[in-house]
PDB file of N, CA and C in Angstrom:
ATOM      1  N   MET A   1       0.500  27.264 -31.416  1.00  0.00           N
ATOM      2  CA  MET A   1       1.361  26.595 -30.455  1.00  0.00           C
ATOM      3  C   MET A   1       2.136  25.495 -31.187  1.00  0.00           C
ATOM      4  N   ALA A   2       3.428  25.450 -31.008  1.00  0.00           N
ATOM      5  CA  ALA A   2       4.268  24.464 -31.673  1.00  0.00           C
ATOM      6  C   ALA A   2       4.077  23.086 -31.055  1.00  0.00           C
ATOM      7  N   ASP A   3       4.397  22.064 -31.843  1.00  0.00           N
ATOM      8  CA  ASP A   3       4.352  20.701 -31.319  1.00  0.00           C
ATOM      9  C   ASP A   3       5.312  20.609 -30.134  1.00  0.00           C
ATOM     10  N   LYS A   4       4.841  20.021 -29.056  1.00  0.00           N
ATOM     11  CA  LYS A   4       5.678  19.941 -27.871  1.00  0.00           C
ATOM     12  C   LYS A   4       5.257  18.740 -27.038  1.00  0.00           C
ATOM     13  N   TYR A   5       6.248  18.075 -26.445  1.00  0.00           N
ATOM     14  CA  TYR A   5       6.013  16.899 -25.623  1.00  0.00           C
ATOM     15  C   TYR A   5       6.937  17.016 -24.416  1.00  0.00           C
ATOM     16  N   GLU A   6       6.376  17.004 -23.221  1.00  0.00           N
ATOM     17  CA  GLU A   6       7.168  17.145 -22.009  1.00  0.00           C
ATOM     18  C   GLU A   6       6.884  16.011 -21.038  1.00  0.00           C
ATOM     19  N   ILE A   7       7.900  15.605 -20.286  1.00  0.00           N
ATOM     20  CA  ILE A   7       7.721  14.698 -19.150  1.00  0.00           C
ATOM     21  C   ILE A   7       8.313  15.400 -17.938  1.00  0.00           C
ATOM     22  N   ILE A   8       7.466  15.622 -16.934  1.00  0.00           N
ATOM     23  CA  ILE A   8       7.872  16.374 -15.748  1.00  0.00           C
ATOM     24  C   ILE A   8       7.647  15.500 -14.516  1.00  0.00           C
ATOM     25  N   ASP A   9       8.682  15.320 -13.711  1.00  0.00           N
ATOM     26  CA  ASP A   9       8.566  14.579 -12.459  1.00  0.00           C
ATOM     27  C   ASP A   9       7.879  15.454 -11.422  1.00  0.00           C
ATOM     28  N   ILE A  10       6.856  14.900 -10.758  1.00  0.00           N
ATOM     29  CA  ILE A  10       6.189  15.620  -9.671  1.00  0.00           C
ATOM     30  C   ILE A  10       5.983  14.666  -8.496  1.00  0.00           C
ATOM     31  N   GLN A  11       5.680  15.244  -7.355  1.00  0.00           N
ATOM     32  CA  GLN A  11       5.366  14.474  -6.157  1.00  0.00           C
ATOM     33  C   GLN A  11       3.870  14.149  -6.148  1.00  0.00           C
ATOM     34  N   PRO A  12       3.470  13.071  -5.505  1.00  0.00           N
ATOM     35  CA  PRO A  12       2.046  12.699  -5.473  1.00  0.00           C
ATOM     36  C   PRO A  12       1.136  13.835  -4.991  1.00  0.00           C
ATOM     37  N   GLY A  13       1.591  14.608  -4.039  1.00  0.00           N
ATOM     38  CA  GLY A  13       0.784  15.692  -3.494  1.00  0.00           C
ATOM     39  C   GLY A  13       0.559  16.849  -4.453  1.00  0.00           C
ATOM     40  N   ASP A  14       1.328  16.910  -5.537  1.00  0.00           N
ATOM     41  CA  ASP A  14       1.196  17.993  -6.517  1.00  0.00           C
ATOM     42  C   ASP A  14       0.182  17.678  -7.614  1.00  0.00           C
ATOM     43  N   LEU A  15      -0.276  16.444  -7.689  1.00  0.00           N
ATOM     44  CA  LEU A  15      -1.136  16.021  -8.787  1.00  0.00           C
ATOM     45  C   LEU A  15      -2.459  16.782  -8.844  1.00  0.00           C
ATOM     46  N   ALA A  16      -3.111  16.981  -7.715  1.00  0.00           N
ATOM     47  CA  ALA A  16      -4.420  17.656  -7.707  1.00  0.00           C
ATOM     48  C   ALA A  16      -4.314  19.073  -8.258  1.00  0.00           C
ATOM     49  N   LEU A  17      -3.323  19.826  -7.827  1.00  0.00           N
ATOM     50  CA  LEU A  17      -3.158  21.197  -8.304  1.00  0.00           C
ATOM     51  C   LEU A  17      -2.826  21.235  -9.790  1.00  0.00           C
ATOM     52  N   LYS A  18      -1.927  20.373 -10.246  1.00  0.00           N
ATOM     53  CA  LYS A  18      -1.565  20.317 -11.669  1.00  0.00           C
ATOM     54  C   LYS A  18      -2.786  19.965 -12.516  1.00  0.00           C
ATOM     55  N   THR A  19      -3.598  19.042 -12.023  1.00  0.00           N
ATOM     56  CA  THR A  19      -4.810  18.636 -12.743  1.00  0.00           C
ATOM     57  C   THR A  19      -5.769  19.811 -12.885  1.00  0.00           C
ATOM     58  N   LEU A  20      -6.009  20.525 -11.806  1.00  0.00           N
ATOM     59  CA  LEU A  20      -6.906  21.684 -11.853  1.00  0.00           C
ATOM     60  C   LEU A  20      -6.373  22.773 -12.790  1.00  0.00           C
ATOM     61  N   GLU A  21      -5.075  23.027 -12.737  1.00  0.00           N
ATOM     62  CA  GLU A  21      -4.474  24.033 -13.606  1.00  0.00           C
ATOM     63  C   GLU A  21      -4.700  23.693 -15.078  1.00  0.00           C
ATOM     64  N   HIS A  22      -4.509  22.433 -15.423  1.00  0.00           N
ATOM     65  CA  HIS A  22      -4.668  22.032 -16.817  1.00  0.00           C
ATOM     66  C   HIS A  22      -6.129  22.031 -17.251  1.00  0.00           C
ATOM     67  N   LYS A  23      -7.011  21.637 -16.374  1.00  0.00           N
ATOM     68  CA  LYS A  23      -8.442  21.670 -16.694  1.00  0.00           C
ATOM     69  C   LYS A  23      -8.881  23.108 -16.972  1.00  0.00           C
ATOM     70  N   ARG A  24      -8.481  24.027 -16.123  1.00  0.00           N
ATOM     71  CA  ARG A  24      -8.851  25.441 -16.287  1.00  0.00           C
ATOM     72  C   ARG A  24      -8.226  26.060 -17.532  1.00  0.00           C
ATOM     73  N   ALA A  25      -7.085  25.533 -17.964  1.00  0.00           N
ATOM     74  CA  ALA A  25      -6.407  26.049 -19.155  1.00  0.00           C
ATOM     75  C   ALA A  25      -6.932  25.412 -20.445  1.00  0.00           C
ATOM     76  N   GLY A  26      -7.889  24.482 -20.317  1.00  0.00           N
ATOM     77  CA  GLY A  26      -8.501  23.885 -21.495  1.00  0.00           C
ATOM     78  C   GLY A  26      -7.871  22.598 -21.983  1.00  0.00           C
ATOM     79  N   TYR A  27      -6.987  22.008 -21.198  1.00  0.00           N
ATOM     80  CA  TYR A  27      -6.378  20.735 -21.579  1.00  0.00           C
ATOM     81  C   TYR A  27      -7.388  19.605 -21.402  1.00  0.00           C
ATOM     82  N   ARG A  28      -7.239  18.563 -22.187  1.00  0.00           N
ATOM     83  CA  ARG A  28      -8.039  17.348 -21.992  1.00  0.00           C
ATOM     84  C   ARG A  28      -7.129  16.278 -21.404  1.00  0.00           C
ATOM     85  N   LEU A  29      -7.730  15.310 -20.773  1.00  0.00           N
ATOM     86  CA  LEU A  29      -6.966  14.182 -20.242  1.00  0.00           C
ATOM     87  C   LEU A  29      -6.670  13.237 -21.387  1.00  0.00           C
ATOM     88  N   GLY A  30      -5.402  12.989 -21.658  1.00  0.00           N
ATOM     89  CA  GLY A  30      -5.008  12.107 -22.754  1.00  0.00           C
ATOM     90  C   GLY A  30      -4.959  10.650 -22.336  1.00  0.00           C
ATOM     91  N   GLN A  31      -4.333  10.382 -21.207  1.00  0.00           N
ATOM     92  CA  GLN A  31      -4.220   9.015 -20.707  1.00  0.00           C
ATOM     93  C   GLN A  31      -3.593   9.032 -19.326  1.00  0.00           C
ATOM     94  N   ILE A  32      -3.752   7.916 -18.633  1.00  0.00           N
ATOM     95  CA  ILE A  32      -3.062   7.664 -17.376  1.00  0.00           C
ATOM     96  C   ILE A  32      -2.571   6.217 -17.453  1.00  0.00           C
ATOM     97  N   CYS A  33      -1.336   5.978 -17.087  1.00  0.00           N
ATOM     98  CA  CYS A  33      -0.858   4.590 -17.106  1.00  0.00           C
ATOM     99  C   CYS A  33       0.033   4.319 -15.907  1.00  0.00           C
ATOM    100  N   ALA A  34       0.205   3.052 -15.630  1.00  0.00           N
ATOM    101  CA  ALA A  34       1.036   2.610 -14.513  1.00  0.00           C
ATOM    102  C   ALA A  34       2.025   1.564 -14.996  1.00  0.00           C
ATOM    103  N   VAL A  35       3.201   1.589 -14.400  1.00  0.00           N
ATOM    104  CA  VAL A  35       4.235   0.583 -14.658  1.00  0.00           C
ATOM    105  C   VAL A  35       4.765   0.145 -13.302  1.00  0.00           C
ATOM    106  N   ARG A  36       4.924  -1.127 -13.146  1.00  0.00           N
ATOM    107  CA  ARG A  36       5.453  -1.685 -11.896  1.00  0.00           C
ATOM    108  C   ARG A  36       6.959  -1.476 -11.860  1.00  0.00           C
ATOM    109  N   THR A  37       7.490  -1.060 -10.714  1.00  0.00           N
ATOM    110  CA  THR A  37       8.928  -0.954 -10.499  1.00  0.00           C
ATOM    111  C   THR A  37       9.311  -1.912  -9.381  1.00  0.00           C
ATOM    112  N   GLU A  38      10.587  -1.979  -9.052  1.00  0.00           N
ATOM    113  CA  GLU A  38      11.031  -2.901  -7.998  1.00  0.00           C
ATOM    114  C   GLU A  38      10.396  -2.599  -6.650  1.00  0.00           C
ATOM    115  N   THR A  39      10.205  -1.313  -6.347  1.00  0.00           N
ATOM    116  CA  THR A  39       9.694  -0.942  -5.023  1.00  0.00           C
ATOM    117  C   THR A  39       8.296  -0.346  -5.038  1.00  0.00           C
ATOM    118  N   GLY A  40       7.712  -0.182  -6.208  1.00  0.00           N
ATOM    119  CA  GLY A  40       6.394   0.428  -6.263  1.00  0.00           C
ATOM    120  C   GLY A  40       5.910   0.609  -7.687  1.00  0.00           C
ATOM    121  N   TYR A  41       5.605   1.881  -8.033  1.00  0.00           N
ATOM    122  CA  TYR A  41       5.014   2.166  -9.338  1.00  0.00           C
ATOM    123  C   TYR A  41       5.554   3.455  -9.917  1.00  0.00           C
ATOM    124  N   GLU A  42       5.470   3.525 -11.224  1.00  0.00           N
ATOM    125  CA  GLU A  42       5.679   4.770 -11.944  1.00  0.00           C
ATOM    126  C   GLU A  42       4.362   5.058 -12.656  1.00  0.00           C
ATOM    127  N   LEU A  43       3.788   6.223 -12.373  1.00  0.00           N
ATOM    128  CA  LEU A  43       2.502   6.614 -12.957  1.00  0.00           C
ATOM    129  C   LEU A  43       2.741   7.776 -13.912  1.00  0.00           C
ATOM    130  N   LEU A  44       2.023   7.782 -15.024  1.00  0.00           N
ATOM    131  CA  LEU A  44       2.153   8.850 -16.000  1.00  0.00           C
ATOM    132  C   LEU A  44       0.768   9.409 -16.320  1.00  0.00           C
ATOM    133  N   TYR A  45       0.573  10.691 -16.063  1.00  0.00           N
ATOM    134  CA  TYR A  45      -0.674  11.395 -16.344  1.00  0.00           C
ATOM    135  C   TYR A  45      -0.401  12.354 -17.496  1.00  0.00           C
ATOM    136  N   SER A  46      -1.138  12.221 -18.593  1.00  0.00           N
ATOM    137  CA  SER A  46      -0.915  13.043 -19.790  1.00  0.00           C
ATOM    138  C   SER A  46      -2.088  13.981 -20.036  1.00  0.00           C
ATOM    139  N   PHE A  47      -1.768  15.266 -20.234  1.00  0.00           N
ATOM    140  CA  PHE A  47      -2.761  16.301 -20.526  1.00  0.00           C
ATOM    141  C   PHE A  47      -2.403  16.919 -21.874  1.00  0.00           C
ATOM    142  N   ILE A  48      -3.420  17.146 -22.718  1.00  0.00           N
ATOM    143  CA  ILE A  48      -3.183  17.567 -24.101  1.00  0.00           C
ATOM    144  C   ILE A  48      -4.044  18.780 -24.443  1.00  0.00           C
ATOM    145  N   ILE A  49      -3.429  19.723 -25.148  1.00  0.00           N
ATOM    146  CA  ILE A  49      -4.160  20.830 -25.757  1.00  0.00           C
ATOM    147  C   ILE A  49      -3.522  21.064 -27.121  1.00  0.00           C
ATOM    148  N   GLU A  50      -4.341  21.051 -28.138  1.00  0.00           N
ATOM    149  CA  GLU A  50      -3.870  21.154 -29.526  1.00  0.00           C
ATOM    150  C   GLU A  50      -2.754  20.137 -29.757  1.00  0.00           C
ATOM    151  N   TYR A  51      -1.542  20.590 -30.073  1.00  0.00           N
ATOM    152  CA  TYR A  51      -0.425  19.664 -30.314  1.00  0.00           C
ATOM    153  C   TYR A  51       0.608  19.724 -29.196  1.00  0.00           C
ATOM    154  N   HIS A  52       0.147  20.066 -28.031  1.00  0.00           N
ATOM    155  CA  HIS A  52       1.030  20.174 -26.864  1.00  0.00           C
ATOM    156  C   HIS A  52       0.602  19.140 -25.833  1.00  0.00           C
ATOM    157  N   MET A  53       1.522  18.269 -25.439  1.00  0.00           N
ATOM    158  CA  MET A  53       1.238  17.232 -24.456  1.00  0.00           C
ATOM    159  C   MET A  53       2.172  17.402 -23.257  1.00  0.00           C
ATOM    160  N   VAL A  54       1.572  17.465 -22.077  1.00  0.00           N
ATOM    161  CA  VAL A  54       2.331  17.532 -20.840  1.00  0.00           C
ATOM    162  C   VAL A  54       2.098  16.227 -20.094  1.00  0.00           C
ATOM    163  N   ASN A  55       3.181  15.575 -19.706  1.00  0.00           N
ATOM    164  CA  ASN A  55       3.119  14.305 -18.984  1.00  0.00           C
ATOM    165  C   ASN A  55       3.722  14.497 -17.601  1.00  0.00           C
ATOM    166  N   TYR A  56       2.967  14.140 -16.578  1.00  0.00           N
ATOM    167  CA  TYR A  56       3.475  14.201 -15.219  1.00  0.00           C
ATOM    168  C   TYR A  56       3.791  12.791 -14.747  1.00  0.00           C
ATOM    169  N   LYS A  57       5.040  12.582 -14.376  1.00  0.00           N
ATOM    170  CA  LYS A  57       5.483  11.265 -13.911  1.00  0.00           C
ATOM    171  C   LYS A  57       5.598  11.301 -12.396  1.00  0.00           C
ATOM    172  N   ILE A  58       4.950  10.326 -11.778  1.00  0.00           N
ATOM    173  CA  ILE A  58       4.960  10.195 -10.328  1.00  0.00           C
ATOM    174  C   ILE A  58       5.538   8.829  -9.991  1.00  0.00           C
ATOM    175  N   THR A  59       6.594   8.812  -9.218  1.00  0.00           N
ATOM    176  CA  THR A  59       7.201   7.564  -8.767  1.00  0.00           C
ATOM    177  C   THR A  59       6.850   7.388  -7.298  1.00  0.00           C
ATOM    178  N   ILE A  60       6.201   6.259  -6.985  1.00  0.00           N
ATOM    179  CA  ILE A  60       5.727   6.040  -5.617  1.00  0.00           C
ATOM    180  C   ILE A  60       6.119   4.657  -5.124  1.00  0.00           C
ATOM    181  N   GLU A  61       6.160   4.529  -3.815  1.00  0.00           N
ATOM    182  CA  GLU A  61       6.349   3.234  -3.171  1.00  0.00           C
ATOM    183  C   GLU A  61       5.031   2.477  -3.235  1.00  0.00           C
ATOM    184  N   GLU A  62       5.081   1.183  -3.032  1.00  0.00           N
ATOM    185  CA  GLU A  62       3.901   0.330  -3.170  1.00  0.00           C
ATOM    186  C   GLU A  62       2.730   0.742  -2.291  1.00  0.00           C
ATOM    187  N   ASP A  63       2.973   1.219  -1.082  1.00  0.00           N
ATOM    188  CA  ASP A  63       1.885   1.539  -0.156  1.00  0.00           C
ATOM    189  C   ASP A  63       1.456   3.011  -0.188  1.00  0.00           C
ATOM    190  N   THR A  64       2.029   3.820  -1.066  1.00  0.00           N
ATOM    191  CA  THR A  64       1.675   5.237  -1.162  1.00  0.00           C
ATOM    192  C   THR A  64       0.276   5.415  -1.740  1.00  0.00           C
ATOM    193  N   GLU A  65      -0.500   6.316  -1.138  1.00  0.00           N
ATOM    194  CA  GLU A  65      -1.842   6.619  -1.638  1.00  0.00           C
ATOM    195  C   GLU A  65      -1.786   7.769  -2.638  1.00  0.00           C
ATOM    196  N   ILE A  66      -2.566   7.629  -3.701  1.00  0.00           N
ATOM    197  CA  ILE A  66      -2.728   8.679  -4.703  1.00  0.00           C
ATOM    198  C   ILE A  66      -4.191   9.119  -4.645  1.00  0.00           C
ATOM    199  N   VAL A  67      -4.425  10.415  -4.724  1.00  0.00           N
ATOM    200  CA  VAL A  67      -5.795  10.927  -4.743  1.00  0.00           C
ATOM    201  C   VAL A  67      -6.301  10.917  -6.181  1.00  0.00           C
ATOM    202  N   SER A  68      -7.506  10.448  -6.372  1.00  0.00           N
ATOM    203  CA  SER A  68      -8.126  10.378  -7.692  1.00  0.00           C
ATOM    204  C   SER A  68      -8.308  11.770  -8.291  1.00  0.00           C
ATOM    205  N   ILE A  69      -8.225  11.841  -9.621  1.00  0.00           N
ATOM    206  CA  ILE A  69      -8.533  13.089 -10.320  1.00  0.00           C
ATOM    207  C   ILE A  69      -9.888  12.995 -11.029  1.00  0.00           C
ATOM    208  N   SER A  70     -10.658  11.981 -10.698  1.00  0.00           N
ATOM    209  CA  SER A  70     -11.927  11.738 -11.390  1.00  0.00           C
ATOM    210  C   SER A  70     -12.998  12.796 -11.104  1.00  0.00           C
ATOM    211  N   ASP A  71     -12.850  13.581 -10.058  1.00  0.00           N
ATOM    212  CA  ASP A  71     -13.792  14.679  -9.831  1.00  0.00           C
ATOM    213  C   ASP A  71     -13.555  15.818 -10.820  1.00  0.00           C
ATOM    214  N   VAL A  72     -12.336  15.939 -11.321  1.00  0.00           N
ATOM    215  CA  VAL A  72     -11.992  16.982 -12.282  1.00  0.00           C
ATOM    216  C   VAL A  72     -12.167  16.473 -13.713  1.00  0.00           C
ATOM    217  N   TYR A  73     -11.646  15.283 -13.974  1.00  0.00           N
ATOM    218  CA  TYR A  73     -11.792  14.616 -15.274  1.00  0.00           C
ATOM    219  C   TYR A  73     -12.537  13.306 -15.033  1.00  0.00           C
ATOM    220  N   PRO A  74     -13.865  13.273 -15.206  1.00  0.00           N
ATOM    221  CA  PRO A  74     -14.645  12.069 -14.903  1.00  0.00           C
ATOM    222  C   PRO A  74     -14.146  10.794 -15.581  1.00  0.00           C
ATOM    223  N   THR A  75     -13.608  10.891 -16.799  1.00  0.00           N
ATOM    224  CA  THR A  75     -13.134   9.687 -17.490  1.00  0.00           C
ATOM    225  C   THR A  75     -11.905   9.076 -16.836  1.00  0.00           C
ATOM    226  N   ALA A  76     -11.261   9.804 -15.946  1.00  0.00           N
ATOM    227  CA  ALA A  76     -10.098   9.268 -15.230  1.00  0.00           C
ATOM    228  C   ALA A  76     -10.471   8.039 -14.407  1.00  0.00           C
ATOM    229  N   MET A  77     -11.749   7.922 -14.053  1.00  0.00           N
ATOM    230  CA  MET A  77     -12.161   6.793 -13.209  1.00  0.00           C
ATOM    231  C   MET A  77     -11.894   5.450 -13.882  1.00  0.00           C
ATOM    232  N   LEU A  78     -11.959   5.392 -15.202  1.00  0.00           N
ATOM    233  CA  LEU A  78     -11.655   4.127 -15.884  1.00  0.00           C
ATOM    234  C   LEU A  78     -10.178   3.778 -15.757  1.00  0.00           C
ATOM    235  N   TYR A  79      -9.312   4.746 -16.018  1.00  0.00           N
ATOM    236  CA  TYR A  79      -7.865   4.522 -15.876  1.00  0.00           C
ATOM    237  C   TYR A  79      -7.518   4.159 -14.433  1.00  0.00           C
ATOM    238  N   GLU A  80      -8.107   4.890 -13.487  1.00  0.00           N
ATOM    239  CA  GLU A  80      -7.772   4.683 -12.084  1.00  0.00           C
ATOM    240  C   GLU A  80      -8.266   3.336 -11.570  1.00  0.00           C
ATOM    241  N   ASN A  81      -9.460   2.933 -11.967  1.00  0.00           N
ATOM    242  CA  ASN A  81      -9.941   1.603 -11.590  1.00  0.00           C
ATOM    243  C   ASN A  81      -9.033   0.525 -12.163  1.00  0.00           C
ATOM    244  N   GLU A  82      -8.579   0.716 -13.400  1.00  0.00           N
ATOM    245  CA  GLU A  82      -7.682  -0.246 -14.034  1.00  0.00           C
ATOM    246  C   GLU A  82      -6.347  -0.336 -13.285  1.00  0.00           C
ATOM    247  N   MET A  83      -5.763   0.807 -12.941  1.00  0.00           N
ATOM    248  CA  MET A  83      -4.485   0.805 -12.215  1.00  0.00           C
ATOM    249  C   MET A  83      -4.641   0.150 -10.845  1.00  0.00           C
ATOM    250  N   LYS A  84      -5.757   0.407 -10.214  1.00  0.00           N
ATOM    251  CA  LYS A  84      -6.021  -0.162  -8.893  1.00  0.00           C
ATOM    252  C   LYS A  84      -6.219  -1.678  -8.974  1.00  0.00           C
ATOM    253  N   GLU A  85      -7.014  -2.102  -9.941  1.00  0.00           N
ATOM    254  CA  GLU A  85      -7.366  -3.517 -10.043  1.00  0.00           C
ATOM    255  C   GLU A  85      -6.242  -4.381 -10.619  1.00  0.00           C
ATOM    256  N   LEU A  86      -5.579  -3.899 -11.652  1.00  0.00           N
ATOM    257  CA  LEU A  86      -4.550  -4.718 -12.317  1.00  0.00           C
ATOM    258  C   LEU A  86      -3.175  -4.610 -11.686  1.00  0.00           C
ATOM    259  N   PHE A  87      -2.837  -3.428 -11.152  1.00  0.00           N
ATOM    260  CA  PHE A  87      -1.494  -3.206 -10.604  1.00  0.00           C
ATOM    261  C   PHE A  87      -1.464  -3.134  -9.085  1.00  0.00           C
ATOM    262  N   GLY A  88      -2.587  -2.795  -8.468  1.00  0.00           N
ATOM    263  CA  GLY A  88      -2.626  -2.649  -7.019  1.00  0.00           C
ATOM    264  C   GLY A  88      -2.274  -1.253  -6.542  1.00  0.00           C
ATOM    265  N   VAL A  89      -2.328  -0.255  -7.436  1.00  0.00           N
ATOM    266  CA  VAL A  89      -2.051   1.125  -7.039  1.00  0.00           C
ATOM    267  C   VAL A  89      -3.130   1.573  -6.060  1.00  0.00           C
ATOM    268  N   ASN A  90      -2.710   2.189  -4.973  1.00  0.00           N
ATOM    269  CA  ASN A  90      -3.630   2.604  -3.907  1.00  0.00           C
ATOM    270  C   ASN A  90      -4.193   3.989  -4.249  1.00  0.00           C
ATOM    271  N   ILE A  91      -5.341   4.021  -4.908  1.00  0.00           N
ATOM    272  CA  ILE A  91      -5.983   5.271  -5.320  1.00  0.00           C
ATOM    273  C   ILE A  91      -7.233   5.474  -4.484  1.00  0.00           C
ATOM    274  N   LYS A  92      -7.323   6.626  -3.825  1.00  0.00           N
ATOM    275  CA  LYS A  92      -8.485   6.884  -2.979  1.00  0.00           C
ATOM    276  C   LYS A  92      -9.385   7.935  -3.600  1.00  0.00           C
ATOM    277  N   PHE A  93     -10.655   7.851  -3.271  1.00  0.00           N
ATOM    278  CA  PHE A  93     -11.696   8.793  -3.684  1.00  0.00           C
ATOM    279  C   PHE A  93     -11.995   8.745  -5.187  1.00  0.00           C
ATOM    280  N   ILE A  94     -11.947   7.557  -5.786  1.00  0.00           N
ATOM    281  CA  ILE A  94     -12.322   7.440  -7.198  1.00  0.00           C
ATOM    282  C   ILE A  94     -13.832   7.658  -7.297  1.00  0.00           C
ATOM    283  N   ASN A  95     -14.214   8.595  -8.154  1.00  0.00           N
ATOM    284  CA  ASN A  95     -15.631   8.870  -8.372  1.00  0.00           C
ATOM    285  C   ASN A  95     -16.170   7.773  -9.288  1.00  0.00           C
ATOM    286  N   LEU A  96     -16.816   6.823  -8.727  1.00  0.00           N
ATOM    287  CA  LEU A  96     -17.296   5.572  -9.328  1.00  0.00           C
ATOM    288  C   LEU A  96     -16.193   4.507  -9.259  1.00  0.00           C
ATOM    289  N   ASP A  97     -15.966   4.050  -8.052  1.00  0.00           N
ATOM    290  CA  ASP A  97     -14.982   3.000  -7.779  1.00  0.00           C
ATOM    291  C   ASP A  97     -15.644   1.647  -8.011  1.00  0.00           C
ATOM    292  N   TYR A  98     -15.085   0.849  -8.901  1.00  0.00           N
ATOM    293  CA  TYR A  98     -15.639  -0.469  -9.212  1.00  0.00           C
ATOM    294  C   TYR A  98     -15.237  -1.540  -8.197  1.00  0.00           C
ATOM    295  N   HIS A  99     -14.426  -1.194  -7.219  1.00  0.00           N
ATOM    296  CA  HIS A  99     -14.014  -2.112  -6.158  1.00  0.00           C
ATOM    297  C   HIS A  99     -13.510  -3.444  -6.727  1.00  0.00           C
ATOM    298  N   ASP A 100     -12.548  -3.348  -7.639  1.00  0.00           N
ATOM    299  CA  ASP A 100     -11.898  -4.515  -8.261  1.00  0.00           C
ATOM    300  C   ASP A 100     -12.853  -5.390  -9.065  1.00  0.00           C
ATOM    301  N   LYS A 101     -13.868  -4.795  -9.656  1.00  0.00           N
ATOM    302  CA  LYS A 101     -14.826  -5.536 -10.489  1.00  0.00           C
ATOM    303  C   LYS A 101     -14.922  -4.950 -11.902  1.00  0.00           C
ATOM    304  N   LEU A 102     -13.918  -4.179 -12.323  1.00  0.00           N
ATOM    305  CA  LEU A 102     -13.921  -3.613 -13.669  1.00  0.00           C
ATOM    306  C   LEU A 102     -13.686  -4.706 -14.705  1.00  0.00           C
ATOM    307  N   TYR A 103     -12.785  -5.614 -14.394  1.00  0.00           N
ATOM    308  CA  TYR A 103     -12.450  -6.718 -15.300  1.00  0.00           C
ATOM    309  C   TYR A 103     -12.841  -8.056 -14.683  1.00  0.00           C
ATOM    310  N   ARG A 104     -13.073  -9.016 -15.550  1.00  0.00           N
ATOM    311  CA  ARG A 104     -13.281 -10.393 -15.090  1.00  0.00           C
ATOM    312  C   ARG A 104     -11.938 -11.101 -15.198  1.00  0.00           C
ATOM    313  N   ILE A 105     -11.234 -11.131 -14.100  1.00  0.00           N
ATOM    314  CA  ILE A 105      -9.911 -11.735 -14.093  1.00  0.00           C
ATOM    315  C   ILE A 105      -9.839 -12.771 -12.974  1.00  0.00           C
ATOM    316  N   GLU A 106      -9.044 -13.780 -13.201  1.00  0.00           N
ATOM    317  CA  GLU A 106      -8.918 -14.865 -12.223  1.00  0.00           C
ATOM    318  C   GLU A 106      -7.985 -14.500 -11.073  1.00  0.00           C
ATOM    319  N   GLU A 107      -6.951 -13.731 -11.365  1.00  0.00           N
ATOM    320  CA  GLU A 107      -5.927 -13.418 -10.371  1.00  0.00           C
ATOM    321  C   GLU A 107      -6.078 -11.973  -9.925  1.00  0.00           C
ATOM    322  N   LYS A 108      -6.025 -11.743  -8.629  1.00  0.00           N
ATOM    323  CA  LYS A 108      -6.094 -10.384  -8.101  1.00  0.00           C
ATOM    324  C   LYS A 108      -4.779  -9.654  -8.423  1.00  0.00           C
ATOM    325  N   THR A 109      -4.876  -8.430  -8.878  1.00  0.00           N
ATOM    326  CA  THR A 109      -3.745  -7.580  -9.269  1.00  0.00           C
ATOM    327  C   THR A 109      -2.675  -8.360 -10.041  1.00  0.00           C
ATOM    328  N   PRO A 110      -2.997  -8.836 -11.225  1.00  0.00           N
ATOM    329  CA  PRO A 110      -2.058  -9.684 -11.985  1.00  0.00           C
ATOM    330  C   PRO A 110      -0.754  -9.012 -12.398  1.00  0.00           C
ATOM    331  N   PHE A 111      -0.727  -7.688 -12.465  1.00  0.00           N
ATOM    332  CA  PHE A 111       0.505  -7.015 -12.875  1.00  0.00           C
ATOM    333  C   PHE A 111       1.310  -6.504 -11.701  1.00  0.00           C
ATOM    334  N   LYS A 112       0.920  -6.902 -10.520  1.00  0.00           N
ATOM    335  CA  LYS A 112       1.640  -6.502  -9.307  1.00  0.00           C
ATOM    336  C   LYS A 112       2.811  -7.423  -9.165  1.00  0.00           C
TER     337      LYS A 112
END
């Protein structure tokens, strides 16, 4: 497989299916990150197999709920707790939700 890097825009409701497809195809979870925008967030979910990386970009409003992918990729719970605690991203059903206690921080959602 040739080196390849993709960024694909998807809707929040498509994330669960894309995650399952990549898990079944043997991809690993590379990273998940959040960036604050004027009206909400831009989330990037990266899946990797060999030298091929697929990135799904989700742009959401501040109050939009995202379903956790931690049931499929257990390590996602660390990224998701971080996005929830530091940025205020509304993520539901995190498998091992730290309830804003992942970090010792003075300010609630400092990157919001």
